[in-house]
Short mmCIF file of C-alpha atoms and ligand atoms in Angstrom, two decimals:
data_model
loop_
_atom_site.label_atom_id
_atom_site.label_comp_id
_atom_site.label_asym_id
_atom_site.label_seq_id
_atom_site.Cartn_x
_atom_site.Cartn_y
_atom_site.Cartn_z
CA MET O 1 2.03 86.03 -88.97
CA THR O 2 4.94 83.61 -88.71
CA ILE O 3 5.50 81.02 -91.33
CA ARG O 4 7.20 78.13 -89.48
CA PHE O 5 10.20 76.34 -91.06
CA ALA O 6 8.65 72.87 -90.18
CA ASN O 7 5.32 71.96 -88.54
CA PRO O 8 5.25 68.20 -87.43
CA LYS O 9 2.13 68.84 -85.12
CA ALA O 10 -0.04 69.71 -88.08
CA GLN O 11 0.40 66.10 -89.40
CA TYR O 12 -0.63 64.74 -85.92
CA ASP O 13 -3.57 66.96 -85.79
CA SER O 14 -4.76 65.81 -89.18
CA LEU O 15 -4.71 62.08 -88.13
CA ARG O 16 -5.22 62.57 -84.36
CA SER O 17 -8.13 60.07 -83.86
CA GLU O 18 -6.38 57.30 -86.01
CA ILE O 19 -2.92 57.94 -84.36
CA GLU O 20 -4.43 57.86 -80.78
CA ALA O 21 -6.38 54.73 -81.37
CA ALA O 22 -3.29 53.01 -82.62
CA VAL O 23 -1.21 54.25 -79.63
CA LEU O 24 -3.84 53.14 -77.11
CA ASN O 25 -3.87 49.71 -78.80
CA VAL O 26 -0.11 49.39 -78.02
CA LEU O 27 -0.60 50.48 -74.49
CA SER O 28 -3.12 47.89 -73.72
CA SER O 29 -1.24 45.21 -75.71
CA GLY O 30 1.55 44.92 -73.11
CA THR O 31 4.23 44.78 -75.80
CA TYR O 32 6.24 48.02 -75.84
CA VAL O 33 9.42 47.23 -77.79
CA LEU O 34 9.35 45.47 -81.32
CA GLY O 35 6.43 43.07 -81.44
CA PRO O 36 3.60 42.71 -84.00
CA GLU O 37 3.06 46.44 -84.82
CA VAL O 38 6.79 46.92 -85.53
CA GLU O 39 6.74 43.62 -87.66
CA ALA O 40 3.74 44.80 -89.62
CA PHE O 41 5.35 48.10 -90.25
CA GLU O 42 8.60 46.41 -91.46
CA ARG O 43 6.45 44.41 -93.94
CA GLU O 44 4.60 47.50 -95.19
CA PHE O 45 7.63 49.60 -95.44
CA ALA O 46 9.68 47.02 -97.37
CA ALA O 47 6.65 46.66 -99.75
CA HIS O 48 6.57 50.46 -100.18
CA CYS O 49 10.18 50.62 -101.30
CA GLY O 50 10.26 47.43 -103.29
CA ALA O 51 12.70 45.72 -101.00
CA GLU O 52 12.44 42.17 -99.78
CA HIS O 53 13.23 43.00 -96.11
CA ALA O 54 13.08 45.84 -93.68
CA ILE O 55 14.36 45.87 -90.11
CA ALA O 56 13.15 48.62 -87.92
CA ALA O 57 15.74 50.50 -85.64
CA SER O 58 15.86 52.94 -82.95
CA SER O 59 16.94 55.90 -85.15
CA GLY O 60 18.34 56.65 -88.73
CA THR O 61 21.78 56.80 -87.14
CA SER O 62 21.46 53.28 -85.63
CA ALA O 63 20.07 52.04 -88.96
CA LEU O 64 23.21 53.40 -90.67
CA HIS O 65 25.35 51.70 -88.05
CA LEU O 66 23.70 48.35 -88.38
CA ALA O 67 23.87 48.52 -92.13
CA LEU O 68 27.74 49.16 -92.07
CA LEU O 69 28.29 46.27 -89.46
CA ALA O 70 26.19 43.86 -91.57
CA ALA O 71 28.36 44.86 -94.47
CA ASP O 72 31.36 43.77 -92.37
CA VAL O 73 32.74 47.25 -92.21
CA GLY O 74 35.17 47.63 -89.18
CA PRO O 75 38.61 49.00 -88.23
CA GLY O 76 41.13 49.24 -91.08
CA ASP O 77 38.29 49.80 -93.70
CA GLU O 78 37.35 53.02 -95.46
CA VAL O 79 34.04 54.23 -96.47
CA ILE O 80 33.30 56.97 -98.89
CA THR O 81 30.66 59.50 -98.48
CA THR O 82 29.78 63.18 -99.03
CA PRO O 83 30.93 66.13 -97.04
CA LEU O 84 27.54 67.76 -97.50
CA THR O 85 25.43 65.66 -95.22
CA PHE O 86 24.09 65.52 -91.60
CA VAL O 87 26.98 64.48 -89.36
CA ALA O 88 25.24 61.20 -88.62
CA THR O 89 26.36 59.75 -91.83
CA VAL O 90 30.03 60.19 -90.93
CA ALA O 91 29.40 59.25 -87.26
CA ALA O 92 27.95 55.95 -88.07
CA ILE O 93 31.20 55.13 -90.17
CA GLU O 94 33.22 56.14 -87.22
CA TYR O 95 31.11 53.98 -84.78
CA THR O 96 32.27 50.92 -86.61
CA GLY O 97 35.96 51.81 -86.27
CA ALA O 98 36.24 52.47 -89.91
CA ARG O 99 37.49 55.72 -91.51
CA ALA O 100 35.31 58.15 -93.33
CA VAL O 101 36.83 59.20 -96.61
CA LEU O 102 34.93 62.23 -98.41
CA ALA O 103 34.33 62.92 -101.98
CA ASP O 104 33.03 66.43 -103.22
CA ILE O 105 29.53 66.96 -104.69
CA ASP O 106 27.98 67.54 -108.08
CA PRO O 107 26.92 71.24 -107.47
CA ALA O 108 23.78 70.82 -109.67
CA THR O 109 22.24 68.26 -107.37
CA PHE O 110 24.24 68.70 -104.16
CA ASN O 111 24.80 64.96 -104.17
CA ILE O 112 28.17 63.03 -104.21
CA ASP O 113 29.91 63.05 -107.60
CA PRO O 114 30.47 59.48 -108.71
CA ALA O 115 33.74 60.43 -110.76
CA LEU O 116 35.20 61.72 -107.49
CA ILE O 117 34.24 58.59 -105.62
CA GLU O 118 36.38 56.60 -108.04
CA LYS O 119 39.32 59.01 -107.29
CA ALA O 120 38.99 58.33 -103.54
CA ILE O 121 39.15 54.71 -103.75
CA THR O 122 42.01 52.88 -102.04
CA PRO O 123 42.76 49.17 -101.38
CA ASN O 124 41.07 49.65 -98.03
CA THR O 125 37.69 50.98 -99.36
CA LYS O 126 34.85 48.74 -98.39
CA ALA O 127 31.59 50.70 -99.00
CA ILE O 128 30.08 53.90 -100.45
CA ILE O 129 27.35 55.83 -98.88
CA PRO O 130 25.47 58.08 -101.24
CA VAL O 131 23.11 60.42 -99.38
CA HIS O 132 19.89 61.36 -101.35
CA LEU O 133 20.33 64.87 -100.01
CA TYR O 134 17.13 67.06 -99.58
CA GLY O 135 14.92 64.21 -101.07
CA GLN O 136 16.77 63.97 -104.38
CA PRO O 137 18.33 60.54 -105.42
CA ALA O 138 22.09 60.59 -106.02
CA ASP O 139 23.28 59.20 -109.35
CA MET O 140 22.80 55.57 -108.41
CA GLU O 141 23.52 53.98 -111.75
CA SER O 142 27.01 55.61 -111.93
CA ILE O 143 27.72 54.78 -108.19
CA ALA O 144 26.58 51.05 -108.72
CA GLY O 145 29.09 51.02 -111.67
CA VAL O 146 31.91 52.22 -109.49
CA ALA O 147 30.85 49.80 -106.82
CA ARG O 148 30.76 46.80 -109.13
CA THR O 149 34.18 47.52 -110.70
CA HIS O 150 35.71 47.71 -107.19
CA GLY O 151 33.66 45.13 -105.34
CA LEU O 152 32.21 47.68 -102.78
CA THR O 153 28.92 47.66 -100.94
CA VAL O 154 26.42 50.52 -101.52
CA VAL O 155 24.58 51.72 -98.51
CA GLU O 156 22.05 54.42 -99.34
CA ASP O 157 21.51 57.08 -96.68
CA ALA O 158 17.65 57.74 -97.58
CA ALA O 159 17.04 59.60 -94.34
CA GLN O 160 15.79 62.55 -96.33
CA ALA O 161 14.27 60.62 -99.16
CA HIS O 162 11.30 58.37 -98.19
CA GLY O 163 9.50 57.52 -101.46
CA ALA O 164 11.90 59.24 -103.79
CA GLY O 165 12.51 57.56 -107.11
CA TYR O 166 15.48 56.86 -109.39
CA ASN O 167 14.56 55.92 -112.96
CA GLY O 168 11.31 54.33 -111.68
CA LYS O 169 12.82 52.49 -108.70
CA ARG O 170 12.41 53.55 -105.15
CA VAL O 171 15.23 54.50 -102.97
CA GLY O 172 16.11 52.04 -100.33
CA ALA O 173 15.82 49.28 -103.03
CA ILE O 174 18.60 50.51 -105.37
CA GLY O 175 21.81 49.94 -103.46
CA ASP O 176 22.72 46.77 -101.42
CA ILE O 177 21.26 48.37 -98.31
CA GLY O 178 19.09 51.38 -97.61
CA CYS O 179 18.80 53.44 -94.41
CA PHE O 180 15.93 55.75 -93.33
CA SER O 181 15.23 57.90 -90.39
CA PHE O 182 11.80 58.71 -88.93
CA TYR O 183 12.83 61.82 -86.93
CA PRO O 184 9.56 63.72 -86.65
CA THR O 185 10.32 66.25 -89.31
CA LYS O 186 11.47 63.82 -92.08
CA ASN O 187 8.99 63.00 -94.98
CA LEU O 188 7.91 60.08 -92.84
CA GLY O 189 8.24 61.03 -89.12
CA ALA O 190 7.52 59.10 -85.95
CA LEU O 191 6.27 60.76 -82.67
CA GLY O 192 9.71 60.21 -81.30
CA GLU O 193 12.82 58.40 -82.64
CA GLY O 194 13.02 55.76 -85.36
CA GLY O 195 14.83 54.34 -88.31
CA ILE O 196 14.83 51.43 -90.65
CA VAL O 197 17.14 49.32 -92.78
CA THR O 198 15.95 47.77 -96.12
CA THR O 199 17.69 45.21 -98.19
CA SER O 200 16.87 42.40 -100.56
CA ASP O 201 19.70 40.27 -99.34
CA ALA O 202 18.46 37.78 -96.91
CA GLN O 203 21.81 37.29 -95.17
CA ILE O 204 22.27 40.95 -94.59
CA ALA O 205 18.72 41.23 -93.29
CA GLU O 206 19.42 38.35 -90.81
CA ARG O 207 22.56 39.98 -89.56
CA VAL O 208 20.94 43.49 -89.16
CA ARG O 209 18.03 41.87 -87.15
CA ARG O 210 20.48 39.93 -84.78
CA LEU O 211 22.81 43.06 -84.29
CA ARG O 212 19.71 45.23 -83.64
CA ASP O 213 18.90 43.07 -80.54
CA TRP O 214 22.15 42.20 -78.86
CA GLY O 215 23.46 39.64 -81.29
CA GLN O 216 21.06 36.92 -79.88
CA GLU O 217 20.10 33.88 -81.81
CA PRO O 218 18.07 32.27 -80.34
CA LYS O 219 17.16 34.46 -77.37
CA SER O 220 19.75 34.77 -74.71
CA HIS O 221 22.48 33.12 -76.96
CA HIS O 222 24.70 35.98 -77.97
CA ILE O 223 26.59 34.61 -80.93
CA GLU O 224 28.04 38.08 -81.74
CA LYS O 225 28.25 41.43 -79.94
CA GLY O 226 25.22 43.44 -80.83
CA TYR O 227 23.39 46.60 -79.68
CA ASN O 228 20.19 47.76 -78.36
CA HIS O 229 19.01 49.48 -81.55
CA ARG O 230 15.40 48.40 -81.31
CA MET O 231 12.27 50.27 -82.42
CA ASP O 232 9.52 51.02 -79.79
CA ALA O 233 6.11 49.50 -80.46
CA ILE O 234 4.36 52.88 -80.21
CA GLN O 235 6.54 54.21 -83.09
CA GLY O 236 5.73 51.15 -85.13
CA ALA O 237 2.02 51.69 -84.72
CA VAL O 238 2.20 55.55 -85.42
CA LEU O 239 4.34 54.87 -88.45
CA ARG O 240 1.96 52.28 -89.89
CA VAL O 241 -0.81 54.97 -89.77
CA LYS O 242 1.39 57.55 -91.40
CA LEU O 243 2.94 55.46 -94.08
CA ARG O 244 -0.47 55.27 -95.68
CA HIS O 245 -0.15 58.94 -96.37
CA LEU O 246 3.46 59.13 -97.39
CA ASP O 247 2.67 59.17 -101.18
CA SER O 248 0.11 61.83 -101.06
CA TRP O 249 2.17 63.98 -98.70
CA ASN O 250 5.20 63.65 -101.14
CA ASP O 251 2.74 64.73 -103.92
CA LEU O 252 1.77 67.75 -101.87
CA ARG O 253 5.57 68.63 -101.36
CA ARG O 254 6.23 68.26 -105.09
CA GLU O 255 3.20 70.54 -105.77
CA ARG O 256 4.63 73.25 -103.24
CA ALA O 257 8.12 72.89 -105.00
CA ARG O 258 6.44 73.67 -108.31
CA TRP O 259 4.72 76.68 -106.85
CA TYR O 260 8.12 78.02 -105.56
CA ASP O 261 9.84 77.15 -108.87
CA GLU O 262 7.26 79.16 -110.77
CA LEU O 263 7.06 82.17 -108.25
CA LEU O 264 10.83 82.37 -108.15
CA ALA O 265 11.51 81.90 -111.88
CA ASP O 266 12.55 85.63 -112.22
CA SER O 267 14.29 86.08 -109.09
CA SER O 268 18.01 86.28 -108.44
CA VAL O 269 18.15 83.04 -106.49
CA ALA O 270 18.77 79.57 -108.06
CA ALA O 271 15.94 77.05 -107.56
CA PRO O 272 16.70 73.37 -107.04
CA GLN O 273 17.86 71.55 -110.10
CA VAL O 274 16.13 68.17 -110.82
CA ALA O 275 18.23 65.48 -112.45
CA ALA O 276 16.57 63.56 -115.33
CA TRP O 277 16.62 60.37 -113.32
CA SER O 278 14.97 61.84 -110.17
CA ARG O 279 11.58 61.71 -108.55
CA HIS O 280 12.45 64.46 -105.97
CA VAL O 281 10.48 64.28 -102.82
CA TYR O 282 11.64 67.77 -101.50
CA HIS O 283 12.48 66.90 -97.77
CA LEU O 284 13.87 70.35 -98.14
CA TYR O 285 13.41 73.09 -100.74
CA VAL O 286 16.95 74.41 -100.94
CA ILE O 287 17.81 77.67 -103.07
CA ARG O 288 21.16 79.21 -103.71
CA SER O 289 21.70 82.95 -103.26
CA GLY O 290 25.00 84.99 -103.46
CA ALA O 291 23.56 87.23 -100.65
CA ARG O 292 22.21 84.43 -98.51
CA ASP O 293 22.84 85.91 -95.04
CA ASP O 294 21.10 89.15 -96.07
CA LEU O 295 18.25 87.28 -97.70
CA ARG O 296 17.79 85.06 -94.41
CA ARG O 297 17.73 88.22 -92.32
CA SER O 298 15.24 89.91 -94.51
CA LEU O 299 12.86 86.83 -94.35
CA VAL O 300 13.22 86.65 -90.54
CA SER O 301 12.12 90.18 -90.41
CA LYS O 302 9.03 89.27 -92.16
CA GLY O 303 8.27 86.39 -89.88
CA ILE O 304 9.51 83.75 -92.29
CA GLU O 305 11.55 80.90 -90.81
CA THR O 306 14.44 79.32 -92.83
CA GLY O 307 17.07 76.76 -92.35
CA ILE O 308 20.62 76.09 -93.53
CA HIS O 309 21.34 72.50 -94.30
CA TYR O 310 24.17 72.73 -93.51
CA PRO O 311 26.12 75.84 -92.48
CA ALA O 312 29.40 73.93 -92.78
CA PRO O 313 30.31 70.69 -94.43
CA VAL O 314 31.24 67.74 -92.07
CA HIS O 315 34.92 68.08 -92.50
CA LEU O 316 34.81 71.68 -91.31
CA GLN O 317 32.60 71.00 -88.16
CA PRO O 318 35.02 71.28 -85.26
CA ALA O 319 34.04 67.78 -83.91
CA TYR O 320 35.22 66.20 -87.05
CA ALA O 321 38.57 68.18 -87.64
CA ASP O 322 40.07 64.74 -86.98
CA LEU O 323 38.87 63.61 -90.42
CA GLY O 324 42.17 65.37 -91.62
CA TYR O 325 40.77 67.58 -94.28
CA GLY O 326 41.09 71.39 -94.08
CA GLU O 327 39.40 74.29 -95.73
CA GLY O 328 39.70 73.99 -99.46
CA ALA O 329 39.67 70.15 -99.51
CA PHE O 330 36.02 70.07 -100.93
CA PRO O 331 35.56 73.44 -102.66
CA LEU O 332 32.10 72.64 -104.30
CA ALA O 333 30.59 71.43 -100.98
CA GLU O 334 32.13 74.46 -99.13
CA ALA O 335 30.84 77.03 -101.61
CA ALA O 336 27.44 75.41 -101.43
CA THR O 337 27.39 76.01 -97.58
CA ARG O 338 27.81 79.68 -98.10
CA GLU O 339 24.89 80.03 -100.40
CA ILE O 340 22.24 77.56 -99.54
CA LEU O 341 18.98 78.48 -97.78
CA SER O 342 16.18 76.07 -97.01
CA LEU O 343 12.73 77.54 -97.37
CA PRO O 344 9.62 76.33 -95.44
CA MET O 345 8.47 73.01 -97.05
CA TYR O 346 5.84 70.68 -95.79
CA PRO O 347 2.58 69.24 -97.01
CA GLU O 348 0.43 71.50 -94.82
CA LEU O 349 2.04 74.75 -96.25
CA THR O 350 -0.81 76.69 -97.91
CA ARG O 351 -0.60 78.38 -101.31
CA SER O 352 -0.73 81.74 -99.64
CA ASP O 353 2.18 80.70 -97.38
CA VAL O 354 4.27 79.86 -100.45
CA GLU O 355 3.20 83.15 -102.15
CA GLN O 356 4.20 85.10 -98.97
CA VAL O 357 7.57 83.41 -98.85
CA ALA O 358 8.28 83.89 -102.57
CA ALA O 359 7.17 87.60 -102.39
CA ALA O 360 9.57 88.10 -99.58
CA VAL O 361 12.46 86.53 -101.49
CA LEU O 362 11.73 88.63 -104.48
CA ALA O 363 11.52 91.78 -102.46
CA SER O 364 14.85 91.32 -100.86
C1 PLP E 1 18.21 62.69 -90.25
C2 PLP E 1 19.42 62.10 -90.81
C3 PLP E 1 20.13 61.05 -90.28
C4 PLP E 1 20.06 60.67 -88.94
O1 PLP E 1 18.75 60.13 -88.53
P1 PLP E 1 18.43 60.09 -86.97
O2 PLP E 1 17.02 59.43 -87.03
O3 PLP E 1 18.25 61.57 -86.64
O4 PLP E 1 19.33 59.34 -86.20
C5 PLP E 1 21.20 60.50 -91.17
N1 PLP E 1 21.57 61.06 -92.35
C6 PLP E 1 20.76 62.06 -92.80
C7 PLP E 1 21.18 62.45 -94.26
C8 PLP E 1 19.84 62.67 -92.08
O5 PLP E 1 19.00 63.72 -92.62
#
């Protein structure tokens, strides 16, 4: 029997009648883009994070793009982020015309190292994007300290960390701006594309709202050049249903992580390390192994799907060679990409699934 790496359909099946009622309600409402369901979702998501405002977008990438534009990031500016992230973080910086500057990770948490951010700052630095990778918050207090000293905006890439906590505060409400993705396999997933920007700064919220919908204010008066980065009404309605389950789904992910931690305690692989400040929500459960490729092959032969997030850091992806960094520029991120392996992790995974995966890891 195969153990799948992700299973977004299981979540739909468990809420089928509620989701279908919400979708049919949108279909008969006649409003298909933005509208009351999206507005209600924005209020509910903002409240969940503890931010004053939330502005729904068409994807996590467009949320990052809007956040940077609202922070006045543009040509001539530099934005510091991590090489160990999904390429969208860097792409969003490039969409604004700014330059992405990378700083290596803390290998214990896989997140950007605040001391290395400090070293990457130049007079052109405008913002920092910490990524809460795999569902664990970056060291936000240290990052906020660096940002304060140098007058920089902090944009959280929380695409993998819905509901994660840093010293009791929820991500998305820690930096100046937070960005989330609702890609179907994220901890909170739409039935299509979606994203959201969170902030407690009313001016930034207003700017993001305007840029999301062609820079109009009021309608048909385009006071600045904007984008079509709007959320569909159907996704808003689906996300309202699913948001009510996010906390319990995160609890189930944390329980599965505990099972893996216990079952793999005596193995040769390194389990994820959780920082003292973290409430980790395990978007991914990522182990390190010196024999990662052999381990992966052995798991595949037993029907266990795994992932690698990511097989190369952004600066070594062919499309991003023009960032200007070669091999060796970020040795800690590069070493991680040779050893990391993401095991199956989702709320619907059973105890016996986890035991089967752990037994296969121990046997390889
Ligand atoms: C998924 C993801 C994004 C992009 O979100 P989309 O909704 O796919 O555009 C950005 N950053 C990180 C870290 C992600 O995991």
